[in-house]
CSV table of C-alpha atoms in Angstrom, one decimal:
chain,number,residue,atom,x,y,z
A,1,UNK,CA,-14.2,-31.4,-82.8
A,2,UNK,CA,-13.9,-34.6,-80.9
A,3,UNK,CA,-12.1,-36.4,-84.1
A,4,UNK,CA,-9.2,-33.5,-84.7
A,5,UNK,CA,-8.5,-33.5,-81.0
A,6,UNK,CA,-8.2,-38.1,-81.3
A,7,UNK,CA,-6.1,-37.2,-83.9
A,8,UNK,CA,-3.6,-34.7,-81.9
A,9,UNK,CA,-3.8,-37.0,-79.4
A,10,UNK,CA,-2.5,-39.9,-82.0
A,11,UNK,CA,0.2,-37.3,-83.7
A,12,UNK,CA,1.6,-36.6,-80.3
A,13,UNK,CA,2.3,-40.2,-79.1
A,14,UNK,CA,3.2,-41.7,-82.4
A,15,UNK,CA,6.1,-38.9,-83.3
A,16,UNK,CA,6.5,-37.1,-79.9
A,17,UNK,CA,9.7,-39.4,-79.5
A,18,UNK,CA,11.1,-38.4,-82.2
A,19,UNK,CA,10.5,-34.6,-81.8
A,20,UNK,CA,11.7,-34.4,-78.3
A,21,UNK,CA,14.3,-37.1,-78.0
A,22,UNK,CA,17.2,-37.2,-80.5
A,23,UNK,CA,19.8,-39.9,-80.6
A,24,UNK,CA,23.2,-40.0,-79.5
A,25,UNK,CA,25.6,-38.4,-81.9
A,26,UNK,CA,27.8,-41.0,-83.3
A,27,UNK,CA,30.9,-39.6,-83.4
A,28,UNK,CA,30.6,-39.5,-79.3
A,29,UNK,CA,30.2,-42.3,-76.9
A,30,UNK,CA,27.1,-42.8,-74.5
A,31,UNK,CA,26.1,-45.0,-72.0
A,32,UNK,CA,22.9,-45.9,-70.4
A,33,UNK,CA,21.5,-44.7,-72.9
A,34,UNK,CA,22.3,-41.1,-73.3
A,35,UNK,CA,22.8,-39.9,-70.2
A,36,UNK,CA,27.0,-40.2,-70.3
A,37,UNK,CA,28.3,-39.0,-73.3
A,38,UNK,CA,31.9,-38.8,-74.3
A,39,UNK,CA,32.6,-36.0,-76.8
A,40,UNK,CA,36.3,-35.9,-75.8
A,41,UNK,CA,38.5,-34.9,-79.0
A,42,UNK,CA,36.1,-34.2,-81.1
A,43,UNK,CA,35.2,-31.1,-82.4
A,44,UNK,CA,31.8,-29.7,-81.3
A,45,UNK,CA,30.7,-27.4,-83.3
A,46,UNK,CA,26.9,-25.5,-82.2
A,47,UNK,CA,24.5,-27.4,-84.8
A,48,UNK,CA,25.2,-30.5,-82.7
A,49,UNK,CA,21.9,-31.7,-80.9
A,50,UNK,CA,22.0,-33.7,-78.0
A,51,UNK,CA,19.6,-35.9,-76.1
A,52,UNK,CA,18.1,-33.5,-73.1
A,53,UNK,CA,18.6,-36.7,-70.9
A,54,UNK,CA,22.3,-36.3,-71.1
A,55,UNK,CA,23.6,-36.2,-67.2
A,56,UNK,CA,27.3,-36.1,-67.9
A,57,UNK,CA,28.7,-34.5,-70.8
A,58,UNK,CA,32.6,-34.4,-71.7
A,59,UNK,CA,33.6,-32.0,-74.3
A,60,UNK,CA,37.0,-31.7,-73.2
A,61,UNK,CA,40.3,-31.0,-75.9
A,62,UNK,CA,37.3,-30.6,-78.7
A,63,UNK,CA,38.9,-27.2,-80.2
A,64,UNK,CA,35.9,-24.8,-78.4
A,65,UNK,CA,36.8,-21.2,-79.0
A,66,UNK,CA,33.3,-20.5,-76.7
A,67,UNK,CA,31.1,-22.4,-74.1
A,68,UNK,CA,28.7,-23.9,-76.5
A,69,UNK,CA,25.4,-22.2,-75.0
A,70,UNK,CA,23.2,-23.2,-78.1
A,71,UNK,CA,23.9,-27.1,-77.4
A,72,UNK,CA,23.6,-26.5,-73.4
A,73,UNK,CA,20.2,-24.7,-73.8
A,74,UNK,CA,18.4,-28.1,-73.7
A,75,UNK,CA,19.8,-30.0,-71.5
A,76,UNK,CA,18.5,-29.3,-68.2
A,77,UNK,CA,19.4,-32.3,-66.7
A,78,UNK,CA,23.2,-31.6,-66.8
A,79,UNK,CA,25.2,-32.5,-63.8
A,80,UNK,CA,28.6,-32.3,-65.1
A,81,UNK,CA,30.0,-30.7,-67.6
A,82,UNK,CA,33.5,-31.4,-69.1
A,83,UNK,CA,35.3,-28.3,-71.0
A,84,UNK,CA,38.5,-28.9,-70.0
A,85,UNK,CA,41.6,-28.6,-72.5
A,86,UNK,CA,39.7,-26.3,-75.1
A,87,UNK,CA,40.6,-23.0,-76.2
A,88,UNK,CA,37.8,-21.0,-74.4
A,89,UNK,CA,38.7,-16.7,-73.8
A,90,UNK,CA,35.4,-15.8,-72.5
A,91,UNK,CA,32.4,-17.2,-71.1
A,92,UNK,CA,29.3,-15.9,-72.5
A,93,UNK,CA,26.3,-13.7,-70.8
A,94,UNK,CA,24.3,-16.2,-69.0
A,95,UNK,CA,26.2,-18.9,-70.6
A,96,UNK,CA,24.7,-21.7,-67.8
A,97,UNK,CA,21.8,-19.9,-67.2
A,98,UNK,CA,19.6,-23.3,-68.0
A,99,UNK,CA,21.9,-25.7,-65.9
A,100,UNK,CA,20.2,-25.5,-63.0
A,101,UNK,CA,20.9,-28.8,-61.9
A,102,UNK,CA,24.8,-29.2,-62.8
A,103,UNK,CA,26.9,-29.8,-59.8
A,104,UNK,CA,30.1,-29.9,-61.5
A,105,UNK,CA,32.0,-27.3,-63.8
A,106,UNK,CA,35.4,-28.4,-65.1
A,107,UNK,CA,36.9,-25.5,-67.5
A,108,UNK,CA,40.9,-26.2,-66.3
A,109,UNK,CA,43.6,-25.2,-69.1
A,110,UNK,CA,41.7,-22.8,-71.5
A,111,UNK,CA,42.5,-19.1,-71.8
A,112,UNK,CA,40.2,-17.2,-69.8
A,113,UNK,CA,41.0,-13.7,-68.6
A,114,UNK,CA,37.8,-12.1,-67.3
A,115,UNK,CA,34.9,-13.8,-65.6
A,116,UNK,CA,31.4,-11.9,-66.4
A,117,UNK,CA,29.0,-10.4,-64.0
A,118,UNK,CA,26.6,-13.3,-65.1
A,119,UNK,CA,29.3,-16.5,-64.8
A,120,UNK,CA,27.4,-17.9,-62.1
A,121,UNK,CA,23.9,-17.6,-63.4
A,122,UNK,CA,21.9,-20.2,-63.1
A,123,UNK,CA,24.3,-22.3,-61.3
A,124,UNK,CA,22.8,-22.6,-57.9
A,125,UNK,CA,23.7,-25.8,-57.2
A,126,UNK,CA,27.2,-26.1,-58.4
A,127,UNK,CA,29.1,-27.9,-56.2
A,128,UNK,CA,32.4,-27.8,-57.9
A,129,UNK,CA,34.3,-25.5,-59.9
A,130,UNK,CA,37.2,-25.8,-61.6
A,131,UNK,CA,38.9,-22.8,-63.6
A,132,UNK,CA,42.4,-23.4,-62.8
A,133,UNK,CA,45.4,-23.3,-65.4
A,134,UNK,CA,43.5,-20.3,-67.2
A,135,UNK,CA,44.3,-16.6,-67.1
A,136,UNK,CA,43.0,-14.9,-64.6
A,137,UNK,CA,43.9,-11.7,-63.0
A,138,UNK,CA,41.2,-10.4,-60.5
A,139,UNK,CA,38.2,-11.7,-59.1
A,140,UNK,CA,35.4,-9.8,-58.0
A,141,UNK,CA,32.5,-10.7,-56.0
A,142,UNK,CA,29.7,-10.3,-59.2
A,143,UNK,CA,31.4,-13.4,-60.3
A,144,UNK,CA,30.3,-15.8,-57.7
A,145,UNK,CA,27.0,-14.2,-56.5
A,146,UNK,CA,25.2,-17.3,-57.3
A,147,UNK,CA,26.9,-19.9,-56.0
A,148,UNK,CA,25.6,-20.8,-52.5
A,149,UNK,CA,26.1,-24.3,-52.8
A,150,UNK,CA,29.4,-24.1,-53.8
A,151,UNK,CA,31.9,-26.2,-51.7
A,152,UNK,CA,35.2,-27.2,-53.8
A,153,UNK,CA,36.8,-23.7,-55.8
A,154,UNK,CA,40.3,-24.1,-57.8
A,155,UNK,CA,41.9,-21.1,-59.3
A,156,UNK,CA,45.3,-23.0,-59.2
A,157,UNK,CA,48.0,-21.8,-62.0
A,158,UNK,CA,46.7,-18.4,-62.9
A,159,UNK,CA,47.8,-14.9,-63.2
A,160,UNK,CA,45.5,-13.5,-59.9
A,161,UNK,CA,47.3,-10.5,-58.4
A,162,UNK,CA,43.9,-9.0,-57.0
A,163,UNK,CA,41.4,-10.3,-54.8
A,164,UNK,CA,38.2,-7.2,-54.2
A,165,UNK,CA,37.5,-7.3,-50.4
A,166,UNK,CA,34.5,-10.1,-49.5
A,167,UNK,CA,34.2,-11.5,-53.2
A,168,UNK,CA,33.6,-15.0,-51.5
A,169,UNK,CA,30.9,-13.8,-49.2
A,170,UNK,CA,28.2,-15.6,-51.0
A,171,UNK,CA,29.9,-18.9,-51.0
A,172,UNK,CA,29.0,-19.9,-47.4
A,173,UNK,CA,29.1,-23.5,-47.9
A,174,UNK,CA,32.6,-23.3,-49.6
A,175,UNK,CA,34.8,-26.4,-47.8
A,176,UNK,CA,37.7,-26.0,-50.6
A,177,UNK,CA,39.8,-22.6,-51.7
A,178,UNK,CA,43.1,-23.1,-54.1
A,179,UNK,CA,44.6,-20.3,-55.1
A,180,UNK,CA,48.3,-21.6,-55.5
A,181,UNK,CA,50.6,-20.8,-57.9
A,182,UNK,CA,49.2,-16.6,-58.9
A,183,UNK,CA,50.5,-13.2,-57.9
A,184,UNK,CA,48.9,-12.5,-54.8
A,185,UNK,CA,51.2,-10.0,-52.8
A,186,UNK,CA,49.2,-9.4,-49.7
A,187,UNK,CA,46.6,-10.6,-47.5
A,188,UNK,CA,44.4,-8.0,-46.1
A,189,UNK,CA,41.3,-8.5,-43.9
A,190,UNK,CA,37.9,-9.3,-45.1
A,191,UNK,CA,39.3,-11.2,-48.4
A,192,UNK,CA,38.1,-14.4,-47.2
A,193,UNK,CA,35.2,-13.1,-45.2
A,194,UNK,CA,32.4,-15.2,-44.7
A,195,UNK,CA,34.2,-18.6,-45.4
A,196,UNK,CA,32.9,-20.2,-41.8
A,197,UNK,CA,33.0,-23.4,-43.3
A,198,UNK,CA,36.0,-23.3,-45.2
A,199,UNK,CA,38.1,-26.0,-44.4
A,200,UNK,CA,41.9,-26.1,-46.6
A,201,UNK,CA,43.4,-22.8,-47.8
A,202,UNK,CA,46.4,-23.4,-50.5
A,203,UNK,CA,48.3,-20.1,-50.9
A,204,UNK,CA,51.4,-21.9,-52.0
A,205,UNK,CA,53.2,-20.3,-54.8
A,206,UNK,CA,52.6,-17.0,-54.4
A,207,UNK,CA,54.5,-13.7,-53.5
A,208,UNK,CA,53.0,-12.9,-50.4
A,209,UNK,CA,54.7,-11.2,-48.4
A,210,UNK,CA,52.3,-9.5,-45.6
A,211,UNK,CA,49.3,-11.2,-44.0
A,212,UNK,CA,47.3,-8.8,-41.8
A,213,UNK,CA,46.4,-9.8,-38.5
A,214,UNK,CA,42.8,-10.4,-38.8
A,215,UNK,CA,42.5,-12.3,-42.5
A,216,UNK,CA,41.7,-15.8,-40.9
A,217,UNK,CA,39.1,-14.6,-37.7
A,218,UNK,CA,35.8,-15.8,-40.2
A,219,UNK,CA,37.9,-19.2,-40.7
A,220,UNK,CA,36.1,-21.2,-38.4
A,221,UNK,CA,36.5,-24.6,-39.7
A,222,UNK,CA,40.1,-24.0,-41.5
A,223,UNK,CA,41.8,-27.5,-40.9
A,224,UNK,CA,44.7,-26.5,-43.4
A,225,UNK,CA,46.3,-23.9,-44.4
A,226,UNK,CA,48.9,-24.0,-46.9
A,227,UNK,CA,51.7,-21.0,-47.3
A,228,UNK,CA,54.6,-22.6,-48.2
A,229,UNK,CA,56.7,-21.1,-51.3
A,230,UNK,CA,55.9,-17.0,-50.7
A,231,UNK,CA,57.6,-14.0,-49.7
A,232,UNK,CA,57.0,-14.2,-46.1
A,233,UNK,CA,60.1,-12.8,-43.6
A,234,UNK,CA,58.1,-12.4,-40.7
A,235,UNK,CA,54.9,-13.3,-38.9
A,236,UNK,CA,52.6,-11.9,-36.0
A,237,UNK,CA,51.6,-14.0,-33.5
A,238,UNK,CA,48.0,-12.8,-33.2
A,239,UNK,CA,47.7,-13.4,-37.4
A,240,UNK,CA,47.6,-17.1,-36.7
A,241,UNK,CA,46.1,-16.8,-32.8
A,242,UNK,CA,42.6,-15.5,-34.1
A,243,UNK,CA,42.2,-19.4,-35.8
A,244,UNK,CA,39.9,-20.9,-33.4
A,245,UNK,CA,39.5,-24.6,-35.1
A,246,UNK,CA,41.1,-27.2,-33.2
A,247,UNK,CA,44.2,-29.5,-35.0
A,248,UNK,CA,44.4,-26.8,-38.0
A,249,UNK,CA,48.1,-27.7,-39.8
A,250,UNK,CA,49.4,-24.5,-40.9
A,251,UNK,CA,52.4,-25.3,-43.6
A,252,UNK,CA,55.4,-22.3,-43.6
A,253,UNK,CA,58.3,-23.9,-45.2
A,254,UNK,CA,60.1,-22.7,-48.0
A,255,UNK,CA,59.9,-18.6,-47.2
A,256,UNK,CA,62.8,-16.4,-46.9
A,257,UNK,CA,62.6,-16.3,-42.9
A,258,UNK,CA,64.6,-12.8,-41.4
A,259,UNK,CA,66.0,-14.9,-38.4
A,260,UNK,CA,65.9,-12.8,-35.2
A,261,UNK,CA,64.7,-12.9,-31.9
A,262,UNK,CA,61.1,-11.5,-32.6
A,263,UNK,CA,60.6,-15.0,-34.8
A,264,UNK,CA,61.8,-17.1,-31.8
A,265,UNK,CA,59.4,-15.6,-29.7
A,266,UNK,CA,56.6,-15.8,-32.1
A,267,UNK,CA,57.2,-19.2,-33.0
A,268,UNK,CA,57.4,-20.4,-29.1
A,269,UNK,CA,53.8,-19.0,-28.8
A,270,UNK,CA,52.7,-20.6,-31.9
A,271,UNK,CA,54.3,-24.1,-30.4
A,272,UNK,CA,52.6,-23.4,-27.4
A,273,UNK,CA,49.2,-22.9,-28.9
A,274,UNK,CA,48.2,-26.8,-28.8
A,275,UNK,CA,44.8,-26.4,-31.9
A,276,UNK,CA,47.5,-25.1,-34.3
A,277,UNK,CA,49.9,-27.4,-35.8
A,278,UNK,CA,52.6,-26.8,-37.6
A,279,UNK,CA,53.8,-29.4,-39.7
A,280,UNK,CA,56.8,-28.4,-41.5
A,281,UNK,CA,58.7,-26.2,-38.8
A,282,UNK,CA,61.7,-28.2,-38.8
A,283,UNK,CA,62.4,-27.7,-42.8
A,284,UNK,CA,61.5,-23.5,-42.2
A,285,UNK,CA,65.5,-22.4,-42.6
A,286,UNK,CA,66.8,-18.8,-42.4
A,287,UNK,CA,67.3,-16.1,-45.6
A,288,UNK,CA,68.8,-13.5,-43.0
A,289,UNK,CA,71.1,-12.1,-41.4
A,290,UNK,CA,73.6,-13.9,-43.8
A,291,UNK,CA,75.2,-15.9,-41.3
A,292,UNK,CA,72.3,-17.6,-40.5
A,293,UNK,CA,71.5,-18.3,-44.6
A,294,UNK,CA,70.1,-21.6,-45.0
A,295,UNK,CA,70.8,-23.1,-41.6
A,296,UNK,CA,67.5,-24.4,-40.4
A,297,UNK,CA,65.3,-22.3,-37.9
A,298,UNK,CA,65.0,-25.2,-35.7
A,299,UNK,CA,68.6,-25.4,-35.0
A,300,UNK,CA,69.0,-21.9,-33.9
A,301,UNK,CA,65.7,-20.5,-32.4
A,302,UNK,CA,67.3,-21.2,-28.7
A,303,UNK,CA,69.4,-19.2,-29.8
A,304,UNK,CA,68.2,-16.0,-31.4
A,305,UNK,CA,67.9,-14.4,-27.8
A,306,UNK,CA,70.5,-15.9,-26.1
A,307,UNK,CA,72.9,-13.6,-28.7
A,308,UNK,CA,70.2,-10.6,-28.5
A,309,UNK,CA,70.4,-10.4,-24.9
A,310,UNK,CA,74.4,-10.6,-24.7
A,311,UNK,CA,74.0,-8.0,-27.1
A,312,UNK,CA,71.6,-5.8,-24.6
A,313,UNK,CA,73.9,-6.7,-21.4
A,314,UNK,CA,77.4,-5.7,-23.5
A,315,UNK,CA,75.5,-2.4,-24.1
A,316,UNK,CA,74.2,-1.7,-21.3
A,317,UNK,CA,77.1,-2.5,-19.6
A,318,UNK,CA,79.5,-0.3,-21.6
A,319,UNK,CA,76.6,2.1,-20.9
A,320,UNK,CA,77.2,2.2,-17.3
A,321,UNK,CA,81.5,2.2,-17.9
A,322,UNK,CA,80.8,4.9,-19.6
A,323,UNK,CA,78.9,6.8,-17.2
A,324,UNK,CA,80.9,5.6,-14.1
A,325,UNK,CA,84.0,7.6,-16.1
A,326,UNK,CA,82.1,10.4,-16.9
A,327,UNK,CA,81.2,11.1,-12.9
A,328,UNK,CA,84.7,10.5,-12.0
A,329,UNK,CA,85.9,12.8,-14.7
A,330,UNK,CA,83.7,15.3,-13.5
A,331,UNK,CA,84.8,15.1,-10.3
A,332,UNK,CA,88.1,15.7,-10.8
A,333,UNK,CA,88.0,18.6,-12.7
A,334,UNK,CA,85.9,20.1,-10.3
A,335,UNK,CA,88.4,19.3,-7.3
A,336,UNK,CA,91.2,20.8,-9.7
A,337,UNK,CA,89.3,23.7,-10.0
A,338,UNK,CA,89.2,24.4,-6.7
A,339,UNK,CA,92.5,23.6,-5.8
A,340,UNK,CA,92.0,20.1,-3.6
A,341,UNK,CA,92.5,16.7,-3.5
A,342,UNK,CA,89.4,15.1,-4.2
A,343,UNK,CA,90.4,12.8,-0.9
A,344,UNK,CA,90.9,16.1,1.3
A,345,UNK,CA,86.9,17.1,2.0
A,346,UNK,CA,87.0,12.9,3.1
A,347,UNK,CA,90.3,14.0,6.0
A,348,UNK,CA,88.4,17.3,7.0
A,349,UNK,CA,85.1,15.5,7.5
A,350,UNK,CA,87.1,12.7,9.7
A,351,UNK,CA,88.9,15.8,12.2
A,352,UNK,CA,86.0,17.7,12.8
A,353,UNK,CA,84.4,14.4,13.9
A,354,UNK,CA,87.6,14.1,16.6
């Protein structure tokens, strides 16, 4: 009994190495060994083995159709992982479900549409994600479930019209949100609920066009936030008031502002609010009224008022012409009515007073 268990003893050291540890493939580059390999360009296909020391793997523009899950299965010391430029639709059930150490996630310009209800499996401490330049419509809160320890998200260049109400809650750690360039139309509250350490909010690109008051109140480390390029005509003052973090640059330019007096006012209050910045007033120009078009709405928000309050005192003014003729009017034809001067009651009242 003794001799067969010398001899597993001697079979496990003298071939373990090889049963356990393969070699770098050669048509990829490694160093240190294997833990960086370079697959970049080459086509991947699943019967590829690699070594399950591998730390950084690049399979980026290698012609993947699907996340390879039957060459990730082993290599559960991945911390980044490289599938950038492929062709990719879908991801997979439980496609990462064995990275449990990765911390990076690059899929940029594949073709993805629809993110399953087991994307993030497994990927508890991913701390960057990177799905932008893919297809994307909606995103839902079963897709990021996972990711706690999440803190830099990029859905840049995609087709997102719909955001479900609190589908970031889980990512409480999340410093980094860009979601320029989609189709978002609206802002309502609770999207970004949960985001307390949130720090820079892109929204540039987009057709949004209302932003309700309360969408930013969880943002409590927001330092930028970017909505330059939208659909926005006019702004509350309490939308941006509820921001609570101090020096947090909020970028407006390039929106098709409805210049009236209501703007003036809100943008005085937003100047006067000294933790909110805004950097790019001075290029914010007008859309309307048309004789305003394009001027800037730093040249005419002194202003705005000045014409809307001539405006209320030539009304009201006419207003009162008006009714001073009416009265006198009336008056007359009541004196004609009864047959006297309307100066003849004053000449009575003065004789009896003799």
């Amino acid at each position: 009994m003794r001799v067969h268990y010398l001899i597993w003893i001697w079979i496990h050291f003298s071939f373990g190495e090889s049963e356990f540890h393969y070699p770098c493939q050669e048509i990829c580059l490694c160093e240190e060994g294997a833990k960086f390999v370079n697959c970049s360009g080459v086509n991947v296909t699943d019967n590829l083995i690699f070594p399950p020391e591998t730390e950084h793997l690049d399979l980026s523009i290698s012609n993947l159709c699907s996340v390879p899950s039957k060459v990730l299965r082993s290599l559960w010391k991945l911390q980044v992982l490289l599938l950038s430029g492929n062709y990719i639709a879908q991801v997979g059930e439980r496609a990462f479900s064995s990275l449990e150490r990765l911390q990076k996630l690059d899929i940029h310009r594949n073709e993805i549409t629809v993110l399953g209800s087991s994307f993030s499996t497994g990927l508890s401490s991913l701390r960057e994600l990177n799905l932008s330049y893919n297809r994307l419509q909606e995103l839902y809160y079963r897709n990021f479930q996972h990711f706690e320890n999440l803190q830099k998200l990029n859905f840049q260049n995609n087709n997102i019209s719909s955001i479900e109400m609190g589908a970031f809650r889980s990512l409480t750690r999340l410093r980094q949100l860009h979601l320029q360039n989609n189709h978002l139309l609206n802002l309502h509250n609770g999207v970004f609920s949960m985001l307390q350490h949130l720090e820079v909010l892109n929204l540039e690109g987009n057709r949004i066009k209302t932003i309700a008051p309360g969408v930013f109140t969880s943002l409590n480390s927001l330092t930028v936030l970017n909505l330059v390029h939208n659909a926005i005509e006019h702004i509350r003052f309490k939308t941006f008031l509820t921001i609570q973090t101090p020096g947090t640059h909020i970028l407006l330019s390039y929106n098709p502002w409805f210049c009236d007096c209501d703007l003036q006012r809100v943008f005085a209050k937003l100047h006067s609010v000294k933790r909110l910045i805004l950097d790019d007033y001075d290029n914010m120009t007008c859309m309307d009224p048309q004789v305003l078009r394009n001027l800037s709405l730093s040249s005419v928000d002194t202003q705005l008022c000045i014409a809307e309050t001539v405006t209320v005192l030539v009304i009201t003014f006419t207003v009162f012409i008006t009714v001073v003729a009416a009265i006198v009017m009336a008056e007359r034809n009541r004196k004609k009515r009864t047959g006297k001067h309307w100066s003849e009651d004053s000449d009575i009242s003065y004789e009896s007073q003799d």
